[in-house]
Amino acid sequence: MKKRIGYIFLLWGLTFLAQAQFQITPGTSQNTQTEEEDEEKVDLDIFAPDDHRKYQFVKKNGKEFSLSTPYHTIRTHLSFLSSENYEPEISAMTIFMGQYTDQERVDLALKIEAIYDRLGIVIDLNDVSINKDYQYSPNKKSPPQNRYIVSEKYPQIFLEKYGVDWLYSEATCKYIPKLYEKLYPFKTHKLLELSRKIDSDAAKKTYFGIHIWQYFGIALFILLVTVMYRSLRYLFRRAIVSILNYFHFNENIIEPNKRISSPLAYLCVVFIGWLVYPVLQMPAWLTNYLLYPVNIFTFTLLIMAMLRVVRLFSYYVNRSLQKHPTPMDQIPNRMPLAKIIEKLLQFLVIAIGITWMLNAIGIDTTGFVAALSISSVAVAFASQDALKNLIGSVMIFIDRPFQLNDWIVGPDVEGVVEDIGFRTTRIRTFNHSLVSVPNGKLSDYTIDNLGERKYRRFKTYIQITYDTPPDLIDAFVVGLRDIIESHPSTRKDYYHIYLNGFGAHSLDILFNIYFIVPDWDMELKARHDIMLKVIQLAGDLGVRFAFPTQTMHIEAFPEKQGLTPDYPYTRAEFMEQMRKSRNIE
C-alpha cells in the first residue's frame, strides 16, 4: 500500500513537471494579436481596465460592469457568478440576446461557467485582449473578424462584437446545451444545480479557495469511491474466475489473471467519479491540475488491463497451437509463435496507449506520429528484403507448409529441413551440404513436401523376354501380387501389377505399389526387400529378365529356306481364322 501511494505522488510530481516543461495551459487563448492590441496592452500601464474615459460602463442592481472588450465581457461573466459577488442576472448580460429570455440567458451563463470548471479551463484575464476592435483570422486566406476564441481547445466557444458590446456569439449559445449534456450525462446536472443552492447558502469563508461543505463533500466522495472500488474488484474477480473456468483454463492461469480485476475496478471508479465530481463545484484551477494525473492514471490502468488481456489471449493461442505444433515450437531455445504474437500485441498496446495519453494531457503528438510514420517508410524501403523475409517467416509459421526433418523439393533446392529461422530456412541436401534459403523467397516457391506423404510410391517396370509363354507371365504376375499382399510395409488396398507394354526388347509389367513407412530410410529398406523377393520369384519360375539385345536374322541361304512367312490366304480367310481363335460364331 505504501508503495502504491508513493507511485501516485511520484506520478503527480512528474505531471506538474511536465506542465512546467511543456507549458501546457488549457484554456489559455492563443488568438493572433494585432499591433494595435499590443499597443492597448502597453496602455494598461496608463489606463486601467476600469477607466470610464476609455471604456463604456453600465449599472444594474447598483453594480457597474462593461462589455466593451473581450477582457471586460469575460470578467463580467465570471466575476458575477462567484460566491462573493453572485449576480447571475448581470452575468447573463454577456450572452447573445436573440430570441432568448432573461432566464434562458442566465441558464446559458451558468452552463458556460460549469463547462469551464468541468474541462479545467482556467482563464487568465491578463492574457485576454483588451482591444475594443480585436480581430481574429483562422488563416491567411480568411478575412479578419471581430471574434475572440476563449479556448483553442474548444474553438466553438467564442465572443463576437455586436455593435459596441462583446458577447458570447449566437453559434456559441446553440453549441453550449449540446456540450453541457455531453459533459453532464445521466442527469448529473440536477445534482450540480442542487449543489449551487447549497453553495449559495453556505458560509462565505473559504480555506485555500474551497468552501467548508466542499471539504465534507471530498471526504464523502473518497469514502464512496473506496467502497465502490472494493466492491467492483470483488465482483470482477468472481466474474473473471467464472469465465476462465468456463473455458477450462488451469489454476496457474486463473490466479495471475485475477489481478485484472483491480485495473478494471479502477477504471469504473474513475468513470463514475468523473460523473459525480462536478457536483463538488471545485475551482477550475484545481480541476485543471487534477485532469493530468487522472488522465495519466486512467490510461496507465487501461494499458495494464489490456496487457493482461493480451497475455491471456497469448496463452489461449499457445494452448491451441500445442495441438498442432509449429516449426518454431520444435526448434530448441527458440521463442514460440504465441510468445512472438504476445510481444507484438504488447508493443502495439503500449504505443497506442502512450499516444492517447499524451493527447489527453494536451501534448500534440501529430508531429511525432508523422515523423515516426515517415521514418517507418524510410526504414521499410531501406530494409525491404529483411522485411520480406520476416513476413515470409510469419507466413511459414502460420501456413506450416513443412516441419522440421521434412524432405522438401523446390525449384532450386531439395533436401531435409534442418532449421527454420526469422530470416532463412536451412536445408540439408543429399550431398550433405547445408543450403540457406531466404524465407521471403521460400514462401513464394511451389514446395513439394515429400515428408508429409502418408504413402510412399514405388513405380517401375519389370521387363521380361519376348519368348516368355503367356501362362508363365500370368503365374509370375500372380506371384508378384502375393509378395505385396504378404509384405508388412505395403498398402494392400491400392496397387497395380499388370502386363502393361510391348517394349523395344521386352514385355513390360507395370509394378506400381505404395509403402506405409515414416521416413526415407525405412522406404529404402522396404524397397530393397521387395526387389529381392521379385528376383527370387523370377528365378523360381524360370522367368528371364530382358535387357537390350539385337538378333540378326539371315533371310535365305542356298541350301536353306527363308524365314519370311508366306501368307497365301485372302482377307476373308484371315477373318475366319480370327473368329475361330476368338470363338466368335
Coordinates of C-alpha atoms in Angstrom, one line a residue:
M1 CA 0.0 0.0 0.0
K2 CA 2.8 2.4 0.9
K3 CA 4.5 1.6 -2.4
R4 CA 1.3 2.4 -4.4
I5 CA 0.9 5.8 -2.5
G6 CA 4.5 6.6 -3.3
Y7 CA 3.9 5.8 -7.0
I8 CA 0.8 8.1 -7.0
F9 CA 2.8 11.0 -5.5
L10 CA 5.6 10.4 -7.9
L11 CA 3.2 10.4 -10.8
W12 CA 1.7 13.7 -9.6
G13 CA 5.1 15.3 -9.3
L14 CA 6.0 14.2 -12.8
T15 CA 2.8 15.7 -14.1
F16 CA 3.5 19.1 -12.6
L17 CA 7.0 18.9 -14.0
A18 CA 5.6 18.1 -17.4
Q19 CA 3.2 21.0 -17.2
A20 CA 6.1 23.4 -16.4
Q21 CA 8.3 21.8 -19.1
F22 CA 5.8 21.8 -22.0
Q23 CA 4.0 24.9 -20.7
I24 CA 0.6 23.2 -21.0
T25 CA -2.1 25.8 -20.3
P26 CA -5.5 24.5 -21.4
G27 CA -8.0 27.3 -21.7
T28 CA -5.4 29.9 -22.5
S29 CA -6.4 31.6 -25.7
Q30 CA -3.8 31.8 -28.4
N31 CA -5.6 34.2 -30.7
T32 CA -3.4 36.1 -33.1
Q33 CA -3.0 39.7 -31.8
T34 CA -2.5 42.7 -33.9
E35 CA -0.1 45.5 -33.4
E36 CA -3.0 47.7 -32.2
E37 CA -3.7 45.2 -29.4
D38 CA -0.1 45.2 -28.3
E39 CA -0.4 49.0 -28.0
E40 CA -3.5 48.5 -25.9
K41 CA -1.7 46.2 -23.5
V42 CA 1.0 48.8 -23.2
D43 CA -1.7 51.4 -22.4
L44 CA -2.7 49.3 -19.4
D45 CA 0.1 50.9 -17.5
I46 CA -1.6 54.3 -18.1
F47 CA -5.3 53.5 -18.5
A48 CA -6.7 50.8 -16.1
P49 CA -9.4 48.4 -17.3
D50 CA -11.9 50.3 -15.0
D51 CA -11.1 53.7 -16.7
H52 CA -14.5 55.1 -17.6
R53 CA -12.9 57.5 -20.0
K54 CA -11.8 54.7 -22.3
Y55 CA -14.4 52.0 -21.7
Q56 CA -18.2 52.2 -21.6
F57 CA -19.7 51.1 -18.2
V58 CA -23.3 50.5 -17.3
K59 CA -25.1 49.9 -14.0
K60 CA -27.5 47.1 -13.0
N61 CA -28.7 46.3 -9.5
G62 CA -26.4 49.0 -8.3
K63 CA -23.2 47.4 -9.8
E64 CA -21.1 48.6 -12.7
F65 CA -19.9 46.4 -15.5
S66 CA -18.6 46.8 -19.0
L67 CA -18.8 44.7 -22.3
S68 CA -16.5 47.0 -24.3
T69 CA -13.7 44.4 -24.9
P70 CA -13.3 40.6 -24.6
Y71 CA -11.5 41.2 -21.3
H72 CA -14.4 43.1 -19.8
T73 CA -17.0 40.6 -21.1
I74 CA -15.3 37.5 -19.7
R75 CA -14.6 39.3 -16.4
T76 CA -18.2 40.3 -16.1
H77 CA -19.4 36.8 -16.9
L78 CA -17.2 35.1 -14.3
S79 CA -16.9 37.6 -11.5
F80 CA -20.7 38.0 -11.1
L81 CA -21.0 34.2 -10.7
S82 CA -18.5 34.0 -7.8
S83 CA -19.9 33.2 -4.4
E84 CA -18.6 36.6 -3.1
N85 CA -20.4 38.6 -5.8
Y86 CA -23.2 36.4 -7.1
E87 CA -25.3 38.3 -9.6
P88 CA -26.4 35.8 -12.4
E89 CA -28.6 38.5 -14.0
I90 CA -25.6 40.7 -14.6
S91 CA -23.5 37.7 -15.8
A92 CA -26.3 36.9 -18.3
M93 CA -25.8 40.3 -20.0
T94 CA -22.7 38.7 -21.7
I95 CA -25.0 36.3 -23.6
F96 CA -26.2 37.0 -27.1
M97 CA -29.8 38.2 -26.8
G98 CA -31.5 37.0 -29.9
Q99 CA -34.7 35.1 -29.0
Y100 CA -33.6 34.1 -25.5
T101 CA -35.5 35.1 -22.4
D102 CA -33.7 36.6 -19.4
Q103 CA -33.9 33.3 -17.6
E104 CA -32.6 31.3 -20.6
R105 CA -29.6 33.7 -20.7
V106 CA -29.0 33.1 -17.0
D107 CA -29.0 29.4 -17.6
L108 CA -26.6 29.7 -20.5
A109 CA -24.2 31.8 -18.4
L110 CA -24.3 29.2 -15.6
K111 CA -23.7 26.4 -18.1
I112 CA -20.7 28.1 -19.7
E113 CA -19.1 28.5 -16.2
A114 CA -19.9 24.9 -15.4
I115 CA -18.3 23.8 -18.7
Y116 CA -15.1 25.8 -17.8
D117 CA -15.0 24.2 -14.4
R118 CA -15.6 20.7 -15.8
L119 CA -12.9 21.0 -18.5
G120 CA -10.4 22.7 -16.2
I121 CA -10.3 25.8 -18.5
V122 CA -8.5 28.4 -16.5
I123 CA -8.8 31.9 -18.0
D124 CA -6.1 34.3 -17.1
L125 CA -7.6 37.8 -17.6
N126 CA -4.1 39.2 -18.1
D127 CA -3.9 37.2 -21.3
V128 CA -7.3 38.3 -22.6
S129 CA -7.4 41.0 -25.2
I130 CA -8.4 44.5 -24.0
N131 CA -8.7 45.8 -27.6
K132 CA -12.2 47.1 -28.4
D133 CA -11.7 46.3 -32.1
Y134 CA -9.9 43.0 -31.7
Q135 CA -9.8 40.9 -34.9
Y136 CA -9.2 37.2 -35.5
S137 CA -8.4 35.3 -38.6
P138 CA -8.0 31.5 -38.6
N139 CA -5.7 31.6 -41.6
K140 CA -4.2 34.0 -44.0
K141 CA -6.9 33.4 -46.7
S142 CA -9.8 34.1 -44.4
P143 CA -10.7 37.8 -43.8
P144 CA -10.3 39.0 -40.2
Q145 CA -13.4 39.1 -38.0
N146 CA -14.4 40.7 -34.7
R147 CA -14.2 37.3 -32.9
Y148 CA -12.3 36.2 -29.8
I149 CA -11.9 32.4 -29.1
V150 CA -11.8 31.7 -25.4
S151 CA -10.0 28.4 -25.6
E152 CA -8.2 26.9 -28.5
K153 CA -9.2 23.5 -27.3
Y154 CA -12.8 24.4 -27.8
P155 CA -13.0 26.9 -30.7
Q156 CA -16.8 26.6 -30.8
I157 CA -16.9 28.8 -27.6
F158 CA -16.1 32.4 -28.7
L159 CA -17.1 36.0 -28.4
E160 CA -18.3 38.3 -31.2
K161 CA -18.8 42.0 -31.3
Y162 CA -22.4 43.2 -31.7
G163 CA -22.5 47.0 -32.0
V164 CA -20.2 48.2 -29.3
D165 CA -20.6 45.2 -27.0
W166 CA -18.7 41.9 -27.0
L167 CA -21.0 38.9 -26.2
Y168 CA -20.9 35.2 -26.4
S169 CA -21.9 34.5 -30.0
E170 CA -25.2 33.1 -31.3
A171 CA -23.3 30.0 -32.5
T172 CA -21.8 29.5 -29.1
C173 CA -25.3 29.7 -27.4
K174 CA -26.5 27.0 -29.7
Y175 CA -23.5 24.8 -29.0
I176 CA -23.4 25.1 -25.2
P177 CA -26.5 23.0 -24.4
K178 CA -25.1 20.1 -26.5
L179 CA -21.7 20.3 -24.9
Y180 CA -23.3 20.6 -21.4
E181 CA -25.4 17.4 -21.9
K182 CA -22.3 15.6 -23.1
L183 CA -20.2 16.7 -20.1
Y184 CA -23.0 16.1 -17.6
P185 CA -24.8 12.8 -18.7
F186 CA -27.3 10.8 -16.8
K187 CA -29.0 13.9 -15.4
T188 CA -25.9 14.7 -13.2
H189 CA -26.6 18.4 -13.9
K190 CA -29.5 18.1 -11.5
L191 CA -27.0 17.4 -8.7
L192 CA -24.9 20.3 -9.9
E193 CA -27.9 22.7 -9.6
L194 CA -28.6 21.4 -6.1
S195 CA -25.0 21.9 -5.0
R196 CA -25.2 25.5 -6.3
K197 CA -28.1 26.2 -3.9
I198 CA -26.0 24.7 -1.1
D199 CA -23.1 26.9 -2.1
S200 CA -25.2 30.0 -2.1
D201 CA -26.5 29.3 1.4
A202 CA -23.1 28.2 2.8
A203 CA -20.7 30.4 4.7
K204 CA -18.7 32.7 2.6
K205 CA -15.5 31.8 4.4
T206 CA -13.2 29.6 2.4
Y207 CA -9.9 27.8 3.1
F208 CA -7.4 27.7 0.2
G209 CA -10.3 28.8 -2.1
I210 CA -12.5 25.8 -1.1
H211 CA -15.7 26.0 1.0
I212 CA -16.2 24.0 4.1
W213 CA -19.1 22.0 2.6
Q214 CA -16.8 21.1 -0.2
Y215 CA -14.3 19.6 2.2
F216 CA -17.0 17.4 3.6
G217 CA -18.1 16.5 0.1
I218 CA -14.5 15.5 -0.8
A219 CA -14.3 13.2 2.3
L220 CA -17.6 11.6 1.4
F221 CA -16.5 11.3 -2.2
I222 CA -13.3 9.4 -1.2
L223 CA -15.2 7.1 1.1
L224 CA -17.8 6.2 -1.6
V225 CA -15.0 5.7 -4.2
T226 CA -13.1 3.4 -1.8
V227 CA -16.2 1.3 -1.1
M228 CA -17.1 1.2 -4.7
Y229 CA -13.6 0.1 -5.8
R230 CA -13.5 -2.8 -3.3
S231 CA -17.0 -4.0 -4.3
L232 CA -16.3 -3.8 -8.0
R233 CA -12.9 -5.5 -7.6
Y234 CA -14.6 -8.4 -5.8
L235 CA -17.4 -8.7 -8.5
F236 CA -14.9 -8.5 -11.4
R237 CA -12.7 -11.2 -9.7
R238 CA -15.6 -13.6 -9.4
A239 CA -16.7 -12.9 -13.0
I240 CA -13.1 -13.5 -14.3
V241 CA -12.8 -16.8 -12.4
S242 CA -16.1 -18.0 -13.7
I243 CA -15.3 -17.1 -17.3
L244 CA -11.8 -18.7 -17.2
N245 CA -13.3 -21.8 -15.6
Y246 CA -15.9 -22.0 -18.4
F247 CA -13.1 -22.1 -21.0
H248 CA -11.2 -24.7 -18.9
F249 CA -8.1 -22.7 -18.0
N250 CA -5.9 -24.3 -15.4
E251 CA -5.3 -22.7 -12.0
N252 CA -1.8 -21.4 -13.0
I253 CA -3.5 -19.1 -15.4
I254 CA -6.6 -18.2 -13.4
E255 CA -4.7 -17.0 -10.4
P256 CA -2.5 -14.4 -12.1
N257 CA -5.4 -13.1 -14.3
K258 CA -7.5 -12.3 -11.2
R259 CA -5.3 -9.2 -10.9
I260 CA -7.0 -7.8 -14.0
S261 CA -10.0 -7.1 -11.7
S262 CA -8.0 -4.2 -10.0
P263 CA -7.5 -2.0 -13.1
L264 CA -11.0 -2.7 -14.3
A265 CA -12.4 -1.7 -10.9
Y266 CA -10.2 1.5 -11.0
L267 CA -11.5 2.4 -14.5
C268 CA -15.1 2.0 -13.4
V269 CA -14.5 4.1 -10.3
V270 CA -12.7 6.8 -12.4
F271 CA -15.7 6.9 -14.8
I272 CA -18.3 7.2 -12.1
G273 CA -16.2 9.7 -10.2
W274 CA -15.9 11.8 -13.3
L275 CA -19.7 11.9 -13.5
V276 CA -20.1 12.9 -9.8
Y277 CA -17.1 15.2 -9.4
P278 CA -18.8 18.3 -10.9
V279 CA -21.3 18.3 -8.0
L280 CA -18.4 19.4 -5.7
Q281 CA -18.0 22.6 -7.8
M282 CA -14.3 22.6 -7.4
P283 CA -12.4 25.7 -8.8
A284 CA -11.3 25.4 -12.4
W285 CA -7.6 25.7 -11.4
L286 CA -7.9 22.7 -9.2
T287 CA -9.8 20.7 -11.9
N288 CA -7.1 21.8 -14.3
Y289 CA -4.3 20.2 -12.2
L290 CA -6.4 17.2 -11.3
L291 CA -7.1 16.4 -15.0
Y292 CA -3.5 15.5 -15.9
P293 CA -2.7 12.9 -13.2
V294 CA -6.2 11.5 -13.6
N295 CA -5.8 11.1 -17.3
I296 CA -2.3 9.6 -16.9
F297 CA -3.5 7.3 -14.2
T298 CA -6.6 6.2 -16.2
F299 CA -4.6 5.4 -19.4
T300 CA -2.0 3.6 -17.3
L301 CA -4.7 1.4 -15.8
L302 CA -6.2 0.8 -19.2
I303 CA -2.8 -0.2 -20.6
M304 CA -2.3 -2.6 -17.7
A305 CA -5.7 -4.2 -18.3
M306 CA -5.1 -4.6 -22.0
L307 CA -1.7 -6.1 -21.4
R308 CA -3.4 -8.7 -19.1
V309 CA -5.9 -9.4 -21.8
V310 CA -3.1 -9.8 -24.4
R311 CA -1.3 -12.3 -22.1
L312 CA -4.5 -14.3 -21.6
F313 CA -5.0 -14.3 -25.4
S314 CA -1.4 -15.4 -25.9
Y315 CA -2.0 -18.3 -23.5
Y316 CA -5.1 -19.4 -25.3
V317 CA -3.4 -19.2 -28.7
N318 CA -0.4 -21.2 -27.3
R319 CA -2.8 -23.9 -26.0
S320 CA -4.5 -24.2 -29.3
L321 CA -1.2 -24.4 -31.2
Q322 CA 0.2 -27.1 -29.0
K323 CA -2.3 -29.5 -30.6
H324 CA -0.6 -28.8 -33.9
P325 CA 3.0 -27.8 -33.2
T326 CA 4.5 -25.2 -35.5
P327 CA 8.0 -25.3 -36.8
M328 CA 9.1 -22.6 -34.4
D329 CA 7.9 -24.7 -31.4
Q330 CA 10.1 -27.6 -32.5
I331 CA 13.4 -25.6 -32.6
P332 CA 15.3 -25.7 -29.2
N333 CA 16.0 -22.4 -27.4
R334 CA 13.7 -20.6 -29.8
M335 CA 10.8 -18.3 -28.8
P336 CA 7.4 -20.0 -29.6
L337 CA 5.0 -18.4 -32.1
A338 CA 2.4 -17.5 -29.4
K339 CA 5.1 -15.5 -27.5
I340 CA 6.0 -13.6 -30.6
I341 CA 2.4 -12.6 -31.2
E342 CA 2.2 -11.6 -27.5
K343 CA 5.2 -9.3 -27.7
L344 CA 3.9 -7.7 -30.9
L345 CA 0.5 -7.0 -29.4
Q346 CA 2.1 -5.7 -26.2
F347 CA 4.1 -3.3 -28.2
L348 CA 1.0 -2.1 -30.1
V349 CA -1.0 -1.7 -26.9
I350 CA 1.8 0.3 -25.2
A351 CA 2.4 2.5 -28.2
I352 CA -1.2 3.3 -28.8
G353 CA -1.9 3.8 -25.1
I354 CA 1.0 6.3 -24.7
T355 CA 0.0 8.2 -27.8
W356 CA -3.6 8.6 -26.4
M357 CA -2.3 9.5 -23.0
L358 CA -0.1 12.3 -24.5
N359 CA -3.1 13.6 -26.5
A360 CA -5.3 13.5 -23.4
I361 CA -2.8 15.7 -21.3
G362 CA -2.5 18.2 -24.1
I363 CA 0.7 17.3 -25.8
D364 CA 0.4 17.4 -29.6
T365 CA 1.6 14.1 -31.0
T366 CA 0.7 14.8 -34.6
G367 CA 4.3 15.8 -35.5
F368 CA 5.7 12.8 -33.6
V369 CA 3.4 10.4 -35.3
A370 CA 4.1 11.9 -38.7
A371 CA 7.8 11.8 -38.1
L372 CA 7.5 8.2 -36.9
S373 CA 5.5 7.3 -40.0
I374 CA 8.0 8.9 -42.4
S375 CA 10.8 7.1 -40.6
S376 CA 9.0 3.8 -40.8
V377 CA 8.5 4.2 -44.5
A378 CA 12.2 5.1 -45.0
V379 CA 13.3 2.1 -42.9
A380 CA 10.8 -0.1 -44.8
F381 CA 12.4 0.9 -48.1
A382 CA 15.9 0.5 -46.9
S383 CA 15.3 -2.9 -45.4
Q384 CA 12.6 -4.2 -47.7
D385 CA 14.4 -7.5 -48.2
A386 CA 14.7 -8.1 -44.5
L387 CA 11.0 -7.2 -44.0
K388 CA 10.1 -9.5 -46.9
N389 CA 12.0 -12.4 -45.2
L390 CA 10.4 -11.6 -41.8
I391 CA 6.9 -11.6 -43.4
G392 CA 7.8 -14.8 -45.2
S393 CA 8.8 -16.3 -41.8
V394 CA 5.4 -15.4 -40.3
M395 CA 3.7 -16.9 -43.3
I396 CA 5.7 -20.1 -42.9
F397 CA 4.8 -20.3 -39.2
I398 CA 1.1 -19.7 -39.9
D399 CA 0.7 -21.8 -43.1
R400 CA 3.1 -24.6 -41.9
P401 CA 3.9 -25.9 -45.4
F402 CA 6.6 -28.1 -43.9
Q403 CA 8.0 -29.1 -40.5
L404 CA 11.5 -29.8 -39.2
N405 CA 13.0 -33.0 -40.7
D406 CA 10.7 -32.9 -43.7
W407 CA 12.0 -33.8 -47.1
I408 CA 11.1 -31.0 -49.4
V409 CA 11.6 -30.3 -53.1
G410 CA 11.7 -26.8 -54.5
P411 CA 12.7 -25.2 -57.8
D412 CA 16.3 -24.7 -56.6
V413 CA 16.8 -27.0 -53.7
E414 CA 16.0 -30.4 -52.4
G415 CA 16.8 -31.9 -49.0
V416 CA 15.7 -32.2 -45.4
V417 CA 14.6 -29.1 -43.3
E418 CA 17.1 -28.7 -40.5
D419 CA 16.3 -25.2 -39.1
I420 CA 13.7 -22.5 -39.6
G421 CA 14.8 -19.0 -38.6
F422 CA 13.4 -15.5 -38.8
R423 CA 15.4 -14.7 -42.0
T424 CA 16.3 -18.0 -43.6
T425 CA 15.5 -21.7 -43.6
R426 CA 18.4 -24.1 -43.6
I427 CA 18.1 -27.3 -45.7
R428 CA 20.5 -30.3 -45.6
T429 CA 20.8 -31.6 -49.2
F430 CA 21.6 -35.3 -50.0
N431 CA 25.1 -34.2 -50.8
H432 CA 25.2 -33.3 -47.1
S433 CA 25.8 -29.7 -47.9
L434 CA 23.7 -27.0 -46.0
V435 CA 21.7 -24.6 -48.1
S436 CA 20.2 -21.4 -46.6
V437 CA 17.2 -20.1 -48.4
P438 CA 15.7 -16.7 -47.6
N439 CA 12.2 -17.1 -46.2
G440 CA 10.8 -14.4 -48.4
K441 CA 11.8 -16.5 -51.5
L442 CA 10.9 -19.8 -49.9
S443 CA 7.3 -18.6 -49.2
D444 CA 6.9 -17.8 -52.9
Y445 CA 8.2 -21.3 -54.0
T446 CA 6.0 -24.2 -55.0
I447 CA 7.1 -26.6 -52.4
D448 CA 6.6 -30.4 -52.7
N449 CA 6.7 -31.7 -49.2
L450 CA 7.7 -35.3 -49.5
G451 CA 7.9 -35.6 -45.7
E452 CA 4.2 -35.2 -45.4
R453 CA 3.4 -38.2 -47.6
K454 CA 1.1 -40.8 -45.9
Y455 CA 2.1 -43.3 -48.5
R456 CA 5.4 -43.5 -50.5
R457 CA 5.1 -44.6 -54.0
F458 CA 7.4 -47.1 -55.8
K459 CA 6.8 -47.3 -59.5
T460 CA 8.9 -49.3 -62.0
Y461 CA 8.6 -51.7 -65.0
I462 CA 9.7 -55.3 -64.8
Q463 CA 10.9 -56.2 -68.2
I464 CA 10.9 -59.9 -69.3
T465 CA 11.9 -61.6 -72.6
Y466 CA 9.5 -61.9 -75.5
D467 CA 9.8 -65.7 -75.5
T468 CA 8.0 -66.0 -72.1
P469 CA 4.8 -68.1 -72.5
P470 CA 1.5 -66.4 -71.6
D471 CA 0.7 -68.9 -68.9
L472 CA 4.1 -68.2 -67.2
I473 CA 3.5 -64.5 -67.5
D474 CA 0.2 -64.9 -65.7
A475 CA 1.7 -67.0 -63.0
F476 CA 4.5 -64.5 -62.5
V477 CA 2.1 -61.6 -62.1
V478 CA 0.0 -63.5 -59.5
G479 CA 3.2 -64.2 -57.6
L480 CA 4.2 -60.5 -57.6
R481 CA 0.8 -59.6 -56.2
D482 CA 1.2 -62.1 -53.4
I483 CA 4.5 -60.5 -52.5
I484 CA 2.7 -57.2 -52.0
E485 CA -0.1 -58.7 -50.0
S486 CA 2.2 -60.5 -47.6
H487 CA 4.7 -57.7 -47.0
P488 CA 4.1 -55.7 -43.7
S489 CA 5.1 -52.3 -45.1
T490 CA 2.9 -52.1 -48.3
R491 CA -0.5 -50.8 -48.9
K492 CA -2.9 -53.7 -49.6
D493 CA -5.9 -51.8 -50.9
Y494 CA -4.3 -49.9 -53.7
Y495 CA -1.6 -51.2 -56.1
H496 CA -1.2 -52.0 -59.8
I497 CA 0.7 -55.0 -61.2
Y498 CA -0.2 -55.8 -64.8
L499 CA 1.4 -56.7 -68.2
N500 CA 1.4 -53.1 -69.5
G501 CA 3.5 -52.7 -72.6
F502 CA 5.5 -54.1 -75.5
G503 CA 8.9 -52.6 -75.3
A504 CA 11.7 -52.5 -77.9
H505 CA 13.3 -55.5 -76.5
S506 CA 11.0 -56.7 -73.7
L507 CA 7.5 -57.3 -72.4
D508 CA 6.9 -54.6 -69.7
I509 CA 5.0 -55.4 -66.5
L510 CA 3.8 -52.3 -64.6
F511 CA 4.8 -52.5 -60.9
N512 CA 3.2 -49.6 -59.0
I513 CA 2.9 -50.0 -55.2
Y514 CA 2.9 -47.9 -52.1
F515 CA 4.9 -48.2 -48.8
I516 CA 3.5 -47.3 -45.4
V517 CA 6.7 -46.1 -43.7
P518 CA 7.6 -43.0 -41.7
D519 CA 10.9 -41.9 -43.4
W520 CA 13.2 -42.2 -46.4
D521 CA 15.4 -44.8 -44.6
M522 CA 12.5 -47.2 -43.9
E523 CA 11.4 -46.8 -47.5
L524 CA 14.7 -47.8 -48.9
K525 CA 14.7 -50.9 -46.7
A526 CA 11.2 -51.9 -47.8
R527 CA 12.1 -51.4 -51.4
H528 CA 15.2 -53.5 -51.0
D529 CA 13.2 -56.3 -49.5
I530 CA 10.5 -56.2 -52.2
M531 CA 13.1 -56.2 -55.1
L532 CA 14.9 -59.2 -53.6
K533 CA 11.7 -61.2 -53.4
V534 CA 10.9 -60.3 -57.0
I535 CA 14.2 -61.6 -58.2
Q536 CA 13.8 -64.8 -56.2
L537 CA 10.3 -65.4 -57.6
A538 CA 11.6 -64.9 -61.2
G539 CA 14.4 -67.4 -60.6
D540 CA 12.0 -70.0 -59.1
L541 CA 9.6 -69.7 -62.1
G542 CA 12.3 -69.5 -64.8
V543 CA 11.3 -66.1 -65.9
R544 CA 14.2 -64.3 -67.7
F545 CA 14.7 -60.5 -67.3
A546 CA 15.2 -58.8 -70.6
F547 CA 18.0 -56.4 -71.5
P548 CA 18.8 -54.6 -74.7
T549 CA 19.8 -57.1 -77.3
Q550 CA 19.9 -57.3 -81.1
T551 CA 19.1 -60.5 -83.1
M552 CA 20.3 -60.8 -86.7
H553 CA 18.1 -62.9 -89.0
I554 CA 19.5 -64.0 -92.4
E555 CA 16.6 -64.4 -94.7
A556 CA 18.0 -67.1 -97.0
F557 CA 20.8 -69.4 -97.8
P558 CA 21.3 -71.5 -101.0
E559 CA 20.7 -74.7 -99.0
K560 CA 18.1 -73.2 -96.6
Q561 CA 14.5 -71.9 -96.8
G562 CA 14.0 -68.3 -95.8
L563 CA 12.2 -67.2 -92.6
T564 CA 9.9 -64.8 -94.2
P565 CA 6.4 -66.3 -93.8
D566 CA 4.2 -66.9 -96.8
Y567 CA 0.6 -65.7 -96.4
P568 CA -1.4 -67.4 -99.2
Y569 CA -4.9 -66.6 -97.7
T570 CA -7.4 -64.0 -98.7
R571 CA -8.9 -61.4 -96.4
A572 CA -12.0 -63.5 -95.8
E573 CA -9.9 -66.5 -94.8
F574 CA -7.9 -64.4 -92.3
M575 CA -11.2 -63.2 -90.8
E576 CA -12.4 -66.7 -90.5
Q577 CA -9.2 -67.8 -88.6
M578 CA -9.6 -64.8 -86.2
R579 CA -13.2 -65.9 -85.4
K580 CA -12.1 -69.4 -84.7
S581 CA -9.3 -68.1 -82.5
R582 CA -11.7 -65.8 -80.5
N583 CA -14.5 -68.4 -80.6
I584 CA -16.8 -66.0 -82.4
E585 CA -19.8 -67.6 -84.1

